[in-house]
mmCIF file of N, CA and C in Angstrom:
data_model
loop_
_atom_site.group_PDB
_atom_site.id
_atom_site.type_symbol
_atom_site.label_atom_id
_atom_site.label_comp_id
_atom_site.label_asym_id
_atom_site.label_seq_id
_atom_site.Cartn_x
_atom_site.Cartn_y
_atom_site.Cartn_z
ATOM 1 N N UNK Y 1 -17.252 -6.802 28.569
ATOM 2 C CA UNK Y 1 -16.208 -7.255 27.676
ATOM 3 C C UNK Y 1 -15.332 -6.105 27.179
ATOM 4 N N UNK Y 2 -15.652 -4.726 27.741
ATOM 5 C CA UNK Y 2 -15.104 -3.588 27.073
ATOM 6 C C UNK Y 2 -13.470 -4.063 27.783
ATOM 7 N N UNK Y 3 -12.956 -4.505 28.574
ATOM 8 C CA UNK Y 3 -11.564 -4.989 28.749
ATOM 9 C C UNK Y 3 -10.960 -5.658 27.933
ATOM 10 N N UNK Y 4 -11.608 -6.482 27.581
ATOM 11 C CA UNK Y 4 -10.861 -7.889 26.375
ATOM 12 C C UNK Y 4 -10.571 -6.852 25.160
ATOM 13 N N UNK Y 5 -11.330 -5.514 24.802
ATOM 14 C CA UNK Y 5 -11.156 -4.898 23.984
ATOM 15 C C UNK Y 5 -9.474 -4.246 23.600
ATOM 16 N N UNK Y 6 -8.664 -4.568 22.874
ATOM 17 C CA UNK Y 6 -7.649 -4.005 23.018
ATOM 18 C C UNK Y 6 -6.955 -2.303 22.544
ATOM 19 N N UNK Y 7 -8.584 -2.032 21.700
ATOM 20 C CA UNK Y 7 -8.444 -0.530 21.515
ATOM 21 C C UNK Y 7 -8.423 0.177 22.823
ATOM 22 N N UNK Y 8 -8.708 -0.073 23.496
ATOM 23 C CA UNK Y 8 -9.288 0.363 25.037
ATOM 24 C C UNK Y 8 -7.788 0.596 25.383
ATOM 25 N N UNK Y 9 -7.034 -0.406 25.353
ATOM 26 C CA UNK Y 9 -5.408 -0.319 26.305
ATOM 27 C C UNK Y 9 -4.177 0.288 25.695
ATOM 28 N N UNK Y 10 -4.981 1.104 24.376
ATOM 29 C CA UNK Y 10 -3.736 1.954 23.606
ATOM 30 C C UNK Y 10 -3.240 1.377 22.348
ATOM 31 N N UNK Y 11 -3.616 -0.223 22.000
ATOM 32 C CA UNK Y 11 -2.837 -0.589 21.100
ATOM 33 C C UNK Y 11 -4.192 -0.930 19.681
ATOM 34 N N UNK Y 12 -3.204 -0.998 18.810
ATOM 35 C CA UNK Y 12 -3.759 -0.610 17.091
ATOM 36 C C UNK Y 12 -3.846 -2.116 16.678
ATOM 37 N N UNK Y 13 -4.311 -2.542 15.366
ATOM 38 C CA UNK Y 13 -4.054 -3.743 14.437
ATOM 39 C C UNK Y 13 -3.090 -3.450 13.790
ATOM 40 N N UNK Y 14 -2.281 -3.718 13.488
ATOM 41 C CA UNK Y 14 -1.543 -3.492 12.227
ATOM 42 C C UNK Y 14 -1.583 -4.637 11.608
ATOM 43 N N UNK Y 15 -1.583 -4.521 10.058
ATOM 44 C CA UNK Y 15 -1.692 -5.533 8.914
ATOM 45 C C UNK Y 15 -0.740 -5.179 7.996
ATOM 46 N N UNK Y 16 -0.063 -6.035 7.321
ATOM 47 C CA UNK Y 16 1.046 -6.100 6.817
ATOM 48 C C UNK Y 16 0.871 -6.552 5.098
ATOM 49 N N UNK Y 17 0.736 -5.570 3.888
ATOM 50 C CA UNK Y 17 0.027 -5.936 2.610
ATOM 51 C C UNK Y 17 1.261 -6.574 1.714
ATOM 52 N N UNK Y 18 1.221 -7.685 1.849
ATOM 53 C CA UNK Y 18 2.795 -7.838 0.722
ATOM 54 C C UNK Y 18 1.568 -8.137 -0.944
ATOM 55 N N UNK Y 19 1.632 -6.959 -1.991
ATOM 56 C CA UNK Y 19 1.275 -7.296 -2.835
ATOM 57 C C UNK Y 19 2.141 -8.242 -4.013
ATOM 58 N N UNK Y 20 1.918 -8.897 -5.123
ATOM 59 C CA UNK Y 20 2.705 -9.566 -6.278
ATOM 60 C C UNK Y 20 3.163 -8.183 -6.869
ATOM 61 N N UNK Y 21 4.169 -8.217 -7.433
ATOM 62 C CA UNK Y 21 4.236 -6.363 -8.007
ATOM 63 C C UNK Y 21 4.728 -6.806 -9.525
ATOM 64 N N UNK Y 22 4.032 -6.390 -10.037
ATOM 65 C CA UNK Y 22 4.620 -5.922 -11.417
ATOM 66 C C UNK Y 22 5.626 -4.966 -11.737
ATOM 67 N N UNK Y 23 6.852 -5.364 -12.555
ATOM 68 C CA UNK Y 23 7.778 -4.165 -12.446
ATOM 69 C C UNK Y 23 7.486 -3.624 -13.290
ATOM 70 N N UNK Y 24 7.971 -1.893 -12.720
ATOM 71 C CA UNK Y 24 7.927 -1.079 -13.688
ATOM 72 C C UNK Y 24 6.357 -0.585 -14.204
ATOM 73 N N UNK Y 25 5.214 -1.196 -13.444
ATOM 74 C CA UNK Y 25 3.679 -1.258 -13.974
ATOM 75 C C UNK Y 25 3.242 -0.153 -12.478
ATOM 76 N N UNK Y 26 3.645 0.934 -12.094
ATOM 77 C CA UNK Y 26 2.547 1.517 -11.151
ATOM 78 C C UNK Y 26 1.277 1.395 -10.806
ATOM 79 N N UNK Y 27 0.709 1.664 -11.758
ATOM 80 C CA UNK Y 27 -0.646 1.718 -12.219
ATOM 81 C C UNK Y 27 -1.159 0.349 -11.214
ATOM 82 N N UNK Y 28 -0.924 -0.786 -12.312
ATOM 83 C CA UNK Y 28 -1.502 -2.450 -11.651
ATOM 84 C C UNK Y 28 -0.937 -2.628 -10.246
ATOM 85 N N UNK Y 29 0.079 -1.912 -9.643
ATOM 86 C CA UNK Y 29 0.427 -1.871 -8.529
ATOM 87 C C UNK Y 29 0.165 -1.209 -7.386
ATOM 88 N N UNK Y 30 -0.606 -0.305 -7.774
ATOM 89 C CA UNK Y 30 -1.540 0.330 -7.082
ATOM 90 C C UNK Y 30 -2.901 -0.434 -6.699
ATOM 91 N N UNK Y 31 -3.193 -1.067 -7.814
ATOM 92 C CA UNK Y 31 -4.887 -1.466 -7.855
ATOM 93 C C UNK Y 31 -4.424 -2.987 -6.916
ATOM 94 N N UNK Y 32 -3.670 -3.135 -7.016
ATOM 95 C CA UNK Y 32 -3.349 -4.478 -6.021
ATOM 96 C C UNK Y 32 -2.764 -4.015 -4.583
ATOM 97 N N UNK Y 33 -2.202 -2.870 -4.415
ATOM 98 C CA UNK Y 33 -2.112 -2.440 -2.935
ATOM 99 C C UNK Y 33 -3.647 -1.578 -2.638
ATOM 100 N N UNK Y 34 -4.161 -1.246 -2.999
ATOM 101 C CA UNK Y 34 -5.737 -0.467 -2.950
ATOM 102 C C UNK Y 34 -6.597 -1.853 -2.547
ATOM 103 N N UNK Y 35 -6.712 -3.281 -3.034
ATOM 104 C CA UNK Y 35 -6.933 -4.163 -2.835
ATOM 105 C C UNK Y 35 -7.078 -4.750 -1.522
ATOM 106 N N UNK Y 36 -5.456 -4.949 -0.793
ATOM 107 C CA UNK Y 36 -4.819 -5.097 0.143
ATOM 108 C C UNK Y 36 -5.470 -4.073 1.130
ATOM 109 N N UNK Y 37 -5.262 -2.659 0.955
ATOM 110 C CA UNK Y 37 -5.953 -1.808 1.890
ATOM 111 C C UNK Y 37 -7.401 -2.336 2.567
ATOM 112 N N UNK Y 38 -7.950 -2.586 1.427
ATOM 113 C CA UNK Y 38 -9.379 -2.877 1.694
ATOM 114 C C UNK Y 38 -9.966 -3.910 2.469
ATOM 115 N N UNK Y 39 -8.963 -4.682 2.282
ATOM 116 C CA UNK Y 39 -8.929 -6.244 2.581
ATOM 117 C C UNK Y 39 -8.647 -5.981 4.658
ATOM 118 N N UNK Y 40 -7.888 -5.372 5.083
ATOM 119 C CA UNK Y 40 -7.283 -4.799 5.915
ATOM 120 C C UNK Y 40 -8.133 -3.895 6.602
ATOM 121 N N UNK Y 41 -9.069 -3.601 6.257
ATOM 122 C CA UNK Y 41 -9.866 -2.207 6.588
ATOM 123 C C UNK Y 41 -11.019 -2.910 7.387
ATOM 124 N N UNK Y 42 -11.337 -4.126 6.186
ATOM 125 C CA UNK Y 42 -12.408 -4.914 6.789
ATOM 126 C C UNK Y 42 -12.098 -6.166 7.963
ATOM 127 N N UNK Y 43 -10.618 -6.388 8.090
ATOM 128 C CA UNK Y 43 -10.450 -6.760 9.485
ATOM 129 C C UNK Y 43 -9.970 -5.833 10.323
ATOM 130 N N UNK Y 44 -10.079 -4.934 10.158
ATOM 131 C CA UNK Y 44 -10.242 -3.491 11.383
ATOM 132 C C UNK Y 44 -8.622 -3.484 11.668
ATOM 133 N N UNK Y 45 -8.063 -3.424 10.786
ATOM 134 C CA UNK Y 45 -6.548 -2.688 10.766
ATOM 135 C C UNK Y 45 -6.503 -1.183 11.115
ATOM 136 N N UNK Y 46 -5.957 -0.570 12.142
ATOM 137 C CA UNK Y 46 -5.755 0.891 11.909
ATOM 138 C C UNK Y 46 -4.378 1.485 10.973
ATOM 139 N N UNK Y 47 -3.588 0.241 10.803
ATOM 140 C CA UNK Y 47 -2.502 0.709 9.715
ATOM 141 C C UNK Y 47 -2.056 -0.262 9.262
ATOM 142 N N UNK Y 48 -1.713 -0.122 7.765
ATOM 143 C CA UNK Y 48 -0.936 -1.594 7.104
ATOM 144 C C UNK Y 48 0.117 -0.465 6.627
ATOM 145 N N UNK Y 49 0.894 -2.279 6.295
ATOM 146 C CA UNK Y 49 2.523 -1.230 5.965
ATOM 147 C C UNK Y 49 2.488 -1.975 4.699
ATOM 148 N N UNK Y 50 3.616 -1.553 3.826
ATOM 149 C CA UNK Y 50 3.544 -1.873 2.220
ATOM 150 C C UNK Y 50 5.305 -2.088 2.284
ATOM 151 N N UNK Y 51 5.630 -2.909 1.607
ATOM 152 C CA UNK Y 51 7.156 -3.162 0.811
ATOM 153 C C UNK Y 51 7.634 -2.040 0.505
ATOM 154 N N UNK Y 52 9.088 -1.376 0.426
ATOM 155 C CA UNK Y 52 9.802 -0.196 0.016
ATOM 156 C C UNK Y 52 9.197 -0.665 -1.708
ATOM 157 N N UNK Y 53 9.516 0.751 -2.384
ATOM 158 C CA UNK Y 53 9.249 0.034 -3.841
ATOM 159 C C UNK Y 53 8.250 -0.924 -4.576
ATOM 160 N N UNK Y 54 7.101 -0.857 -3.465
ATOM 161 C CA UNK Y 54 6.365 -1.822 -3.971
ATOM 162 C C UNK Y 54 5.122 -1.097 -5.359
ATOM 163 N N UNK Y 55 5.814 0.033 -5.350
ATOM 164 C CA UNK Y 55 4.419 0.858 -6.934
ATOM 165 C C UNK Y 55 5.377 0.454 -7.930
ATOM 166 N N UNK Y 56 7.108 0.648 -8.052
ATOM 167 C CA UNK Y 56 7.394 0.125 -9.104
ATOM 168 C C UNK Y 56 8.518 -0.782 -9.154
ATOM 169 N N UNK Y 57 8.760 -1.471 -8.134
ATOM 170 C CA UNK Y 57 9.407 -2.912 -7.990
ATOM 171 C C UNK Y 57 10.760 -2.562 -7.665
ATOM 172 N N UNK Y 58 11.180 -3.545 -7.458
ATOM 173 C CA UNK Y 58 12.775 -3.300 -7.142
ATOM 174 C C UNK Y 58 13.915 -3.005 -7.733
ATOM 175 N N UNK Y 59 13.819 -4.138 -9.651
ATOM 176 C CA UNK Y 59 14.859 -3.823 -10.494
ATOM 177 C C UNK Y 59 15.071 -2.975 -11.327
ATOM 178 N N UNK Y 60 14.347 -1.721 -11.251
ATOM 179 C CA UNK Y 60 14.170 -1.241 -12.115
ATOM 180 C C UNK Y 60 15.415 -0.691 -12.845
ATOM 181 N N UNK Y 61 16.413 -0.146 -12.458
ATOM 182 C CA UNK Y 61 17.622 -0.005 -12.683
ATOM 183 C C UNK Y 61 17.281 1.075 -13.454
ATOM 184 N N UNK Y 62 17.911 1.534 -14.744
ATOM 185 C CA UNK Y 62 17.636 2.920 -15.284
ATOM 186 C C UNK Y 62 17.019 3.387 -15.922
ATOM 187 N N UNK Y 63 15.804 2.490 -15.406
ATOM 188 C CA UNK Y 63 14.211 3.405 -15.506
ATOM 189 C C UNK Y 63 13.916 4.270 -14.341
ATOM 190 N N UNK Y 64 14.656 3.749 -13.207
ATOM 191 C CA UNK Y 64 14.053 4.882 -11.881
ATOM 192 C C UNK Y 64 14.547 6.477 -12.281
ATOM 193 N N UNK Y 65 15.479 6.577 -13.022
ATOM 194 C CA UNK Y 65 15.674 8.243 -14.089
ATOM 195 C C UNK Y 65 14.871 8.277 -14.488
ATOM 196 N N UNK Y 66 13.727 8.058 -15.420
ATOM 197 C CA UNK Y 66 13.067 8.287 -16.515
ATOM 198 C C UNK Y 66 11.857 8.748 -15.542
ATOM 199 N N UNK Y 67 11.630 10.137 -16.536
ATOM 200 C CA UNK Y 67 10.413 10.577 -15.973
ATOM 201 C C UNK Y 67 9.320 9.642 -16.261
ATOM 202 N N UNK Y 68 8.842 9.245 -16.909
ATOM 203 C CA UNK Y 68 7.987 8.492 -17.204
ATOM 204 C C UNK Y 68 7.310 7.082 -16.188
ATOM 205 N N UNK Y 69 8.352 6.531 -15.662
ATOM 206 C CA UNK Y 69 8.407 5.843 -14.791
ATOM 207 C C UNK Y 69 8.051 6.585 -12.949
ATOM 208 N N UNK Y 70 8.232 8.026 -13.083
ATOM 209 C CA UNK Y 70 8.324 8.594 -11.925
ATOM 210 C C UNK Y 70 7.171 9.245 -11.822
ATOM 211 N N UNK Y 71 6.611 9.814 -13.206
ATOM 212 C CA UNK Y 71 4.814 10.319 -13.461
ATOM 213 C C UNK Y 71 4.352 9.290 -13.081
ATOM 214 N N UNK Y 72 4.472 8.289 -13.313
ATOM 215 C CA UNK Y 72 3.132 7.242 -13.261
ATOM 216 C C UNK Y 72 3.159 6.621 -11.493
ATOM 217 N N UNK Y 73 4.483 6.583 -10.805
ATOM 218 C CA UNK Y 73 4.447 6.502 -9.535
ATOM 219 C C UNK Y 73 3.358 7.626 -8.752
ATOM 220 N N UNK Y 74 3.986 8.564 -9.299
ATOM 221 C CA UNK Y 74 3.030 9.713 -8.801
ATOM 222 C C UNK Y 74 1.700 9.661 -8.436
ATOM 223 N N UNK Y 75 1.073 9.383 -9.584
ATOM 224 C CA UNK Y 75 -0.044 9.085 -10.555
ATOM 225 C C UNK Y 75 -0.749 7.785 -9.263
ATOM 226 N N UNK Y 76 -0.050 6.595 -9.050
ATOM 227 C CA UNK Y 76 -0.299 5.706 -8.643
ATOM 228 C C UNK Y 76 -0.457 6.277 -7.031
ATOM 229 N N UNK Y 77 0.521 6.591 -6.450
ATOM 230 C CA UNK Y 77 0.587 7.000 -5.419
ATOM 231 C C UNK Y 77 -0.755 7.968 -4.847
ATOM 232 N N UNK Y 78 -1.621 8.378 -5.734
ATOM 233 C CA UNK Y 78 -2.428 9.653 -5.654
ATOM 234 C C UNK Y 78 -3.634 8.727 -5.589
ATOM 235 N N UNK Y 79 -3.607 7.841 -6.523
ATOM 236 C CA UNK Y 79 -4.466 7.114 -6.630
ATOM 237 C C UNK Y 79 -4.785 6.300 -5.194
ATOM 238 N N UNK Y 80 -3.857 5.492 -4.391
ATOM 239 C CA UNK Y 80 -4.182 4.966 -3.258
ATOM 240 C C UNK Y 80 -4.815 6.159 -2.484
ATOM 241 N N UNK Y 81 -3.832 7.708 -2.501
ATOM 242 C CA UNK Y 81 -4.024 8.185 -1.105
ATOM 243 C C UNK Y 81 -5.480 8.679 -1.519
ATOM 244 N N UNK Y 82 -6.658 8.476 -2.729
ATOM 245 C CA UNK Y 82 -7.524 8.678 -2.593
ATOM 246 C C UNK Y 82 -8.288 7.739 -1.907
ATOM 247 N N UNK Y 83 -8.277 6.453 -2.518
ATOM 248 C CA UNK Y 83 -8.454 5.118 -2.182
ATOM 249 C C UNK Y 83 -8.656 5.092 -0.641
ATOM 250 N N UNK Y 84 -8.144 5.256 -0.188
ATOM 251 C CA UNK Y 84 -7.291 5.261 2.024
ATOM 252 C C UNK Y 84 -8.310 6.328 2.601
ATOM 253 N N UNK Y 85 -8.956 7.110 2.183
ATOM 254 C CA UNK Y 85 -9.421 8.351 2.933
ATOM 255 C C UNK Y 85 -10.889 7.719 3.540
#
């Protein structure tokens, strides 16, 4: 059955995580794409892809200036790429 296998012929899973996003909330947006990862891991995904903007949403408008809003992306962001390893 090692043929039917499709790791064998070069090609990957990819899984596709659309989380609910809270705007402006990194943090909870993380723990719901960390979620998604996991979820993905255990149907043997070798890569999921995530929404542009999906740690702090789309409208943020002129909060994406504010440091505050850009620490906690950070913050969030660090948090998955521990999460993923």
């Amino acid at each position: 059955m090692e043929f039917f296998n499709f790791n064998n012929h070069g090609f990957i899973r990819v899984a596709v995580g659309i989380p609910t996003v809270r705007l402006a909330d990194p943090l909870a947006n993380a723990e719901r794409t960390i979620a998604l990862l996991e979820e993905a891991a255990e149907r043997h995904a070798t890569l999921t892809v995530f929404p542009e903007l999906g740690l702090s949403g789309y409208s943020c408008e002129d909060l994406f200036g504010q440091s505050a809003l850009l620490r906690a992306c950070l913050e969030a962001l660090a948090r998955i790429r521990e999460a993923s390893r």
